[in-house]
Short mmCIF file of C-alpha atoms in Angstrom, two decimals:
data_model
loop_
_atom_site.label_atom_id
_atom_site.label_comp_id
_atom_site.label_asym_id
_atom_site.label_seq_id
_atom_site.Cartn_x
_atom_site.Cartn_y
_atom_site.Cartn_z
CA MET G 1 -26.53 3.40 16.77
CA LEU G 2 -24.24 0.62 18.00
CA PHE G 3 -20.66 0.38 16.78
CA ARG G 4 -19.09 -2.97 17.59
CA ALA G 5 -16.49 -5.50 16.49
CA ALA G 6 -17.55 -8.86 15.15
CA THR G 7 -17.34 -11.85 17.45
CA ALA G 8 -15.74 -15.20 16.67
CA ASP G 9 -19.23 -16.74 16.45
CA PRO G 10 -19.57 -18.27 12.94
CA VAL G 11 -22.99 -16.64 12.58
CA ASP G 12 -21.48 -13.20 13.15
CA LEU G 13 -18.65 -13.85 10.70
CA ASP G 14 -21.14 -15.12 8.12
CA ARG G 15 -23.03 -11.84 8.49
CA ALA G 16 -19.79 -9.94 7.90
CA ALA G 17 -19.01 -11.92 4.76
CA ALA G 18 -22.56 -11.78 3.42
CA TYR G 19 -23.02 -8.02 3.83
CA PRO G 20 -24.12 -6.78 0.39
CA ALA G 21 -21.36 -5.13 -1.62
CA ASP G 22 -23.62 -2.40 -2.99
CA GLY G 23 -22.30 0.85 -4.38
CA PRO G 24 -19.73 1.67 -7.06
CA VAL G 25 -16.54 1.37 -5.00
CA PRO G 26 -15.11 -2.15 -5.47
CA ALA G 27 -15.63 -4.38 -2.44
CA LEU G 28 -14.25 -7.74 -1.37
CA THR G 29 -16.23 -10.87 -2.15
CA ALA G 30 -17.54 -13.13 0.60
CA GLU G 31 -15.08 -15.81 -0.58
CA LYS G 32 -12.14 -13.40 -0.30
CA ILE G 33 -13.20 -12.31 3.18
CA ARG G 34 -13.33 -15.94 4.35
CA GLU G 35 -9.88 -16.58 2.82
CA GLU G 36 -8.45 -13.62 4.71
CA LEU G 37 -10.06 -14.78 7.95
CA ALA G 38 -8.58 -18.24 7.45
CA SER G 39 -5.11 -16.77 6.94
CA ASP G 40 -5.47 -14.52 10.03
CA GLN G 41 -5.16 -11.36 7.93
CA PHE G 42 -8.74 -10.43 8.81
CA ARG G 43 -9.75 -11.08 12.41
CA PRO G 44 -13.10 -10.77 14.19
CA GLU G 45 -11.83 -7.87 16.29
CA TRP G 46 -10.78 -6.05 13.09
CA ILE G 47 -14.24 -6.35 11.49
CA TRP G 48 -16.61 -3.65 12.71
CA PHE G 49 -20.34 -3.06 12.26
CA ALA G 50 -22.69 -0.13 12.70
CA GLU G 51 -26.06 -1.56 13.75
CA ASP G 52 -29.42 0.12 14.27
CA GLU G 53 -31.72 -0.56 17.22
CA ASN G 54 -33.08 -3.65 15.48
CA GLY G 55 -29.65 -5.18 14.94
CA GLU G 56 -29.61 -4.45 11.21
CA ILE G 57 -26.14 -3.79 9.84
CA LEU G 58 -26.00 -0.33 8.27
CA ALA G 59 -22.24 -0.18 7.73
CA ARG G 60 -19.22 -2.49 7.72
CA ALA G 61 -15.50 -1.83 7.98
CA LEU G 62 -12.81 -4.43 7.30
CA TRP G 63 -9.30 -3.79 8.56
CA TRP G 64 -6.36 -5.88 7.31
CA GLY G 65 -3.02 -6.88 8.80
CA ARG G 66 -0.33 -9.48 8.28
CA ALA G 67 -0.68 -12.80 10.07
CA ASP G 68 1.85 -11.67 12.68
CA SER G 69 0.46 -8.13 13.12
CA ALA G 70 -0.51 -7.08 16.61
CA ARG G 71 -2.78 -4.36 15.21
CA PRO G 72 -4.35 -3.81 11.78
CA ILE G 73 -2.25 -2.08 9.16
CA ALA G 74 -4.91 -0.76 6.79
CA LEU G 75 -8.63 -0.35 6.28
CA ASP G 76 -9.42 -2.39 3.18
CA CYS G 77 -13.16 -1.94 2.86
CA LEU G 78 -15.74 0.56 4.12
CA GLN G 79 -19.38 0.35 3.12
CA VAL G 80 -22.58 2.04 4.21
CA ARG G 81 -25.89 0.61 3.11
CA SER G 82 -27.42 2.47 0.17
CA GLY G 83 -30.35 4.63 1.23
CA VAL G 84 -28.73 5.80 4.47
CA VAL G 85 -29.39 9.54 4.68
CA ASP G 86 -26.04 10.57 6.20
CA PRO G 87 -23.33 8.02 5.29
CA VAL G 88 -20.58 10.34 6.54
CA ALA G 89 -21.92 10.36 10.10
CA ILE G 90 -22.25 6.58 10.30
CA ALA G 91 -18.93 5.88 8.58
CA SER G 92 -16.96 8.38 10.67
CA GLY G 93 -18.48 7.01 13.88
CA LEU G 94 -17.59 3.49 12.83
CA LEU G 95 -13.99 4.43 12.01
CA ALA G 96 -13.59 6.38 15.25
CA ALA G 97 -14.81 3.40 17.26
CA GLY G 98 -12.38 1.08 15.51
CA HIS G 99 -9.47 3.49 15.92
CA ALA G 100 -10.18 3.84 19.64
CA ALA G 101 -10.19 0.07 20.07
CA PHE G 102 -6.95 -0.37 18.11
CA GLY G 103 -5.16 2.53 19.76
CA ALA G 104 -3.95 3.49 16.29
CA LEU G 105 -4.98 5.16 13.02
CA PRO G 106 -4.40 2.58 10.27
CA VAL G 107 -4.32 3.97 6.74
CA TYR G 108 -7.38 3.62 4.52
CA ASN G 109 -6.75 2.26 1.01
CA ILE G 110 -9.45 2.86 -1.61
CA SER G 111 -8.90 0.93 -4.84
CA LEU G 112 -10.40 2.66 -7.88
CA PRO G 113 -10.34 2.42 -11.67
CA ARG G 114 -7.92 4.81 -13.37
CA ASP G 115 -10.76 6.89 -14.85
CA TRP G 116 -12.79 7.12 -11.64
CA ARG G 117 -13.11 10.90 -11.80
CA SER G 118 -15.19 10.61 -14.99
CA ASP G 119 -17.97 8.75 -13.15
CA PRO G 120 -20.12 11.14 -11.03
CA VAL G 121 -21.60 8.28 -8.97
CA LEU G 122 -18.14 7.01 -8.11
CA VAL G 123 -16.93 10.54 -7.33
CA ASP G 124 -19.78 10.93 -4.83
CA ALA G 125 -19.01 7.54 -3.23
CA VAL G 126 -15.37 8.54 -2.79
CA ALA G 127 -16.35 11.97 -1.42
CA TRP G 128 -18.29 10.67 1.59
CA ARG G 129 -15.53 8.16 2.36
CA ARG G 130 -12.94 10.93 2.26
CA GLU G 131 -14.98 13.10 4.62
CA ALA G 132 -15.60 10.22 7.03
CA ALA G 133 -11.88 9.44 7.04
CA ARG G 134 -11.03 13.11 7.63
CA ARG G 135 -13.41 13.32 10.60
CA SER G 136 -11.82 10.21 12.13
CA GLY G 137 -8.24 11.55 11.88
CA LEU G 138 -7.16 10.48 8.37
CA SER G 139 -6.77 13.93 6.86
CA SER G 140 -3.69 13.40 4.66
CA GLU G 141 -4.11 12.02 1.14
CA ILE G 142 -1.82 10.34 -1.39
CA GLU G 143 -2.96 9.05 -4.78
CA ARG G 144 -0.94 6.22 -6.25
CA LEU G 145 -0.81 4.27 -9.49
CA ARG G 146 -0.78 0.50 -9.00
CA TYR G 147 1.28 -1.25 -11.66
CA GLU G 148 1.65 -4.90 -12.59
CA TRP G 149 4.23 -6.82 -14.64
CA THR G 150 3.60 -10.32 -15.97
CA PRO G 151 5.74 -12.64 -18.10
CA ALA G 152 3.69 -11.53 -21.11
CA ALA G 153 5.94 -8.46 -21.03
CA GLU G 154 9.54 -8.85 -22.05
CA VAL G 155 12.12 -9.57 -19.34
CA PRO G 156 14.58 -6.66 -19.63
CA ALA G 157 18.15 -7.51 -20.52
CA PRO G 158 21.04 -5.84 -18.64
CA ALA G 159 22.17 -2.65 -20.37
CA GLY G 160 25.58 -2.74 -18.72
CA LYS G 161 25.35 0.75 -17.26
CA LEU G 162 25.31 -0.48 -13.68
CA ILE G 163 26.85 -3.31 -11.70
CA PHE G 164 24.69 -4.74 -8.92
CA ARG G 165 26.03 -6.28 -5.76
CA GLU G 166 25.05 -7.15 -2.20
CA GLY G 167 25.89 -4.61 0.46
CA THR G 168 26.37 -4.25 4.18
CA ASP G 169 23.74 -2.84 6.51
CA GLU G 170 25.77 0.35 6.80
CA GLU G 171 25.97 0.74 3.00
CA PHE G 172 22.22 0.31 2.65
CA LEU G 173 21.57 2.83 5.43
CA ASP G 174 23.78 5.35 3.61
CA ALA G 175 21.99 4.64 0.31
CA PHE G 176 18.53 5.11 1.83
CA ILE G 177 19.64 8.40 3.38
CA ARG G 178 21.05 9.70 0.10
CA LEU G 179 18.04 8.66 -1.97
CA SER G 180 15.61 10.62 0.20
CA ALA G 181 17.14 13.95 -0.86
CA GLY G 182 14.94 15.55 -3.50
CA SER G 183 12.58 12.56 -3.59
CA LEU G 184 9.26 13.02 -5.42
CA ASP G 185 7.61 10.34 -3.25
CA GLN G 186 4.95 12.04 -1.14
CA HIS G 187 5.34 9.74 1.86
CA THR G 188 9.07 10.46 1.97
CA ARG G 189 8.52 14.19 1.64
CA ASN G 190 5.85 14.17 4.36
CA GLU G 191 7.97 12.17 6.79
CA LEU G 192 11.00 14.42 6.31
CA ARG G 193 8.96 17.30 7.69
CA SER G 194 9.05 15.68 11.12
CA MET G 195 12.24 13.59 11.17
CA ASP G 196 15.72 13.64 9.72
CA ALA G 197 16.86 11.53 6.78
CA GLU G 198 18.68 8.97 8.94
CA GLN G 199 15.67 8.30 11.14
CA LEU G 200 13.47 7.88 8.06
CA ALA G 201 16.05 5.57 6.48
CA ARG G 202 16.10 3.36 9.57
CA GLU G 203 12.30 3.19 9.59
CA ASP G 204 12.18 2.33 5.88
CA ILE G 205 14.78 -0.42 6.33
CA GLU G 206 12.84 -1.85 9.27
CA PHE G 207 9.67 -1.83 7.17
CA TYR G 208 11.25 -3.78 4.30
CA LEU G 209 12.94 -6.21 6.68
CA ASP G 210 9.48 -6.90 8.10
CA CYS G 211 7.99 -7.63 4.65
CA PRO G 212 7.80 -11.23 3.36
CA GLY G 213 10.76 -10.58 1.02
CA GLU G 214 14.33 -11.58 1.96
CA ARG G 215 17.18 -9.27 2.96
CA SER G 216 19.45 -11.30 0.66
CA TRP G 217 17.52 -9.98 -2.35
CA TRP G 218 18.65 -6.37 -1.82
CA ARG G 219 21.19 -4.86 -4.21
CA LEU G 220 23.28 -1.72 -4.57
CA GLY G 221 23.68 -0.40 -8.12
CA GLU G 222 27.09 1.06 -8.95
CA LEU G 223 28.75 2.64 -11.95
CA PRO G 224 31.68 0.65 -13.40
CA ASP G 225 34.11 2.75 -11.32
CA GLY G 226 32.35 1.72 -8.09
CA THR G 227 30.42 4.96 -7.56
CA LEU G 228 27.03 4.39 -5.94
CA ALA G 229 24.23 5.12 -8.40
CA GLY G 230 21.11 3.51 -6.97
CA LEU G 231 19.33 1.01 -4.80
CA ALA G 232 17.16 -1.98 -5.76
CA ILE G 233 14.95 -3.64 -3.12
CA PRO G 234 12.92 -6.51 -4.59
CA SER G 235 10.25 -7.41 -2.03
CA ALA G 236 7.00 -9.30 -1.57
CA THR G 237 3.55 -9.09 -0.01
CA PRO G 238 1.60 -12.00 1.47
CA TYR G 239 0.13 -12.47 -2.03
CA HIS G 240 2.83 -11.88 -4.66
CA ARG G 241 6.25 -10.43 -5.49
CA ASN G 242 6.57 -6.69 -5.76
CA VAL G 243 8.89 -3.79 -6.42
CA GLY G 244 9.70 -2.70 -2.90
CA TYR G 245 12.00 0.31 -2.99
CA LEU G 246 14.19 1.72 -5.73
CA GLY G 247 15.85 4.94 -6.65
CA VAL G 248 18.88 6.78 -7.95
CA VAL G 249 21.07 9.09 -5.86
CA PRO G 250 20.58 12.80 -6.64
CA GLU G 251 23.90 13.33 -8.41
CA GLN G 252 23.19 10.50 -10.89
CA ARG G 253 19.58 11.37 -11.72
CA GLY G 254 18.47 12.39 -15.20
CA GLN G 255 20.60 9.79 -17.02
CA GLY G 256 18.05 7.01 -17.37
CA LEU G 257 19.65 4.89 -14.66
CA ILE G 258 16.28 4.30 -12.97
CA ASP G 259 15.45 2.01 -15.90
CA GLU G 260 18.44 -0.16 -15.01
CA VAL G 261 17.49 -0.30 -11.34
CA LEU G 262 13.90 -1.28 -12.11
CA ALA G 263 15.09 -3.82 -14.68
CA GLU G 264 17.29 -5.47 -12.05
CA ILE G 265 14.30 -5.94 -9.73
CA THR G 266 12.14 -7.27 -12.57
CA ARG G 267 14.84 -9.71 -13.72
CA PHE G 268 15.30 -10.98 -10.18
CA HIS G 269 11.62 -11.73 -9.69
CA ALA G 270 11.33 -13.25 -13.17
CA SER G 271 14.31 -15.54 -12.46
CA GLU G 272 12.48 -16.76 -9.36
CA GLY G 273 9.46 -17.73 -11.47
CA ALA G 274 7.16 -14.87 -10.41
CA ASP G 275 4.01 -14.82 -12.51
CA ARG G 276 3.13 -11.31 -11.33
CA VAL G 277 5.12 -8.38 -9.95
CA THR G 278 3.25 -5.40 -8.56
CA ALA G 279 4.44 -1.87 -7.90
CA THR G 280 3.05 1.51 -6.90
CA THR G 281 4.11 5.09 -7.37
CA ASP G 282 2.51 8.44 -6.64
CA THR G 283 0.58 10.01 -9.51
CA VAL G 284 2.73 13.14 -9.07
CA ASN G 285 5.95 11.14 -9.48
CA VAL G 286 5.89 11.41 -13.27
CA PRO G 287 9.49 10.18 -13.89
CA MET G 288 8.89 6.97 -11.92
CA ALA G 289 5.57 6.33 -13.63
CA ALA G 290 7.26 6.78 -17.00
CA ALA G 291 9.94 4.24 -16.01
CA PHE G 292 7.27 1.67 -15.16
CA ASP G 293 5.58 2.34 -18.49
CA ARG G 294 8.84 1.82 -20.38
CA ALA G 295 9.51 -1.42 -18.49
CA GLY G 296 6.24 -3.02 -19.59
CA TYR G 297 4.37 -2.55 -16.32
CA GLU G 298 0.66 -1.80 -16.78
CA VAL G 299 -1.60 0.31 -14.57
CA THR G 300 -4.30 -1.86 -12.98
CA GLU G 301 -5.88 0.66 -10.62
CA ILE G 302 -5.63 3.91 -8.71
CA ARG G 303 -5.05 3.57 -4.99
CA LEU G 304 -6.26 6.48 -2.90
CA ILE G 305 -4.49 6.40 0.46
CA LEU G 306 -5.98 8.33 3.36
CA GLU G 307 -3.84 8.54 6.48
CA ALA G 308 -3.05 10.51 9.58
CA PRO G 309 -1.14 13.74 8.90
CA PRO G 310 2.66 13.72 9.30
CA ARG G 311 3.82 13.78 12.89
#
């Protein structure tokens, strides 16, 4: 078995795009793959094949990154040809080869319908992917709901409970630190096992500064007396606007203020003419999911995230 990256040869890239998207797990179309290659978010060295002794492609992995990324950020697509006796062995070998070349363990995102557990064929297809990811170092798992808001839903009006304003870097650092206490977000909880709240806050801020959204969009939410209540970070991806980061400080939770913070982000994007705003939250974060439901966001898919365990 040969594990290798694609070359820049158009014939090789055509083979990558034309690989049959068989199996129940949704896969990218050939047109989408070519679009991502053209925008430098897929690159030949991030597309990997498992080939048999005759040069037939038995598996394909597509890693994604932003146009300015030095290394891929996430594995977007992993397929093994139907009929392969041991898909776990081929898939894990392919991922291990890619990881070694990248010098990193990018996360693996599997996009699934919300009811995927009711389909035995889909459950089996997810199971071998999970095991292959585990064998290649991605042994931690988070399941997230992917939400979407469109103008067909009502733009929320201000309720007057909070006043939003711009803040200094120091104020945002303090807000990020305070919001992490008692968070139901699994990534936050995992990271706090290996670092303190300030270090995590600085990493989160750096992440959102590196996103396509603007720092000038960020807002602090305060009670009328000036007491900090929450944080609203409207953001963006290379494709659309999204809800970046939001939350309410521990001492103000349980009063419905998260609805106001989310509404502020939604209003901001709507005022900028966004025709779609996406968001994600962990399936275990029931209060946040309920807030998205109340705000007119609709679940479009489940995103299963497989990643390296916390440091």
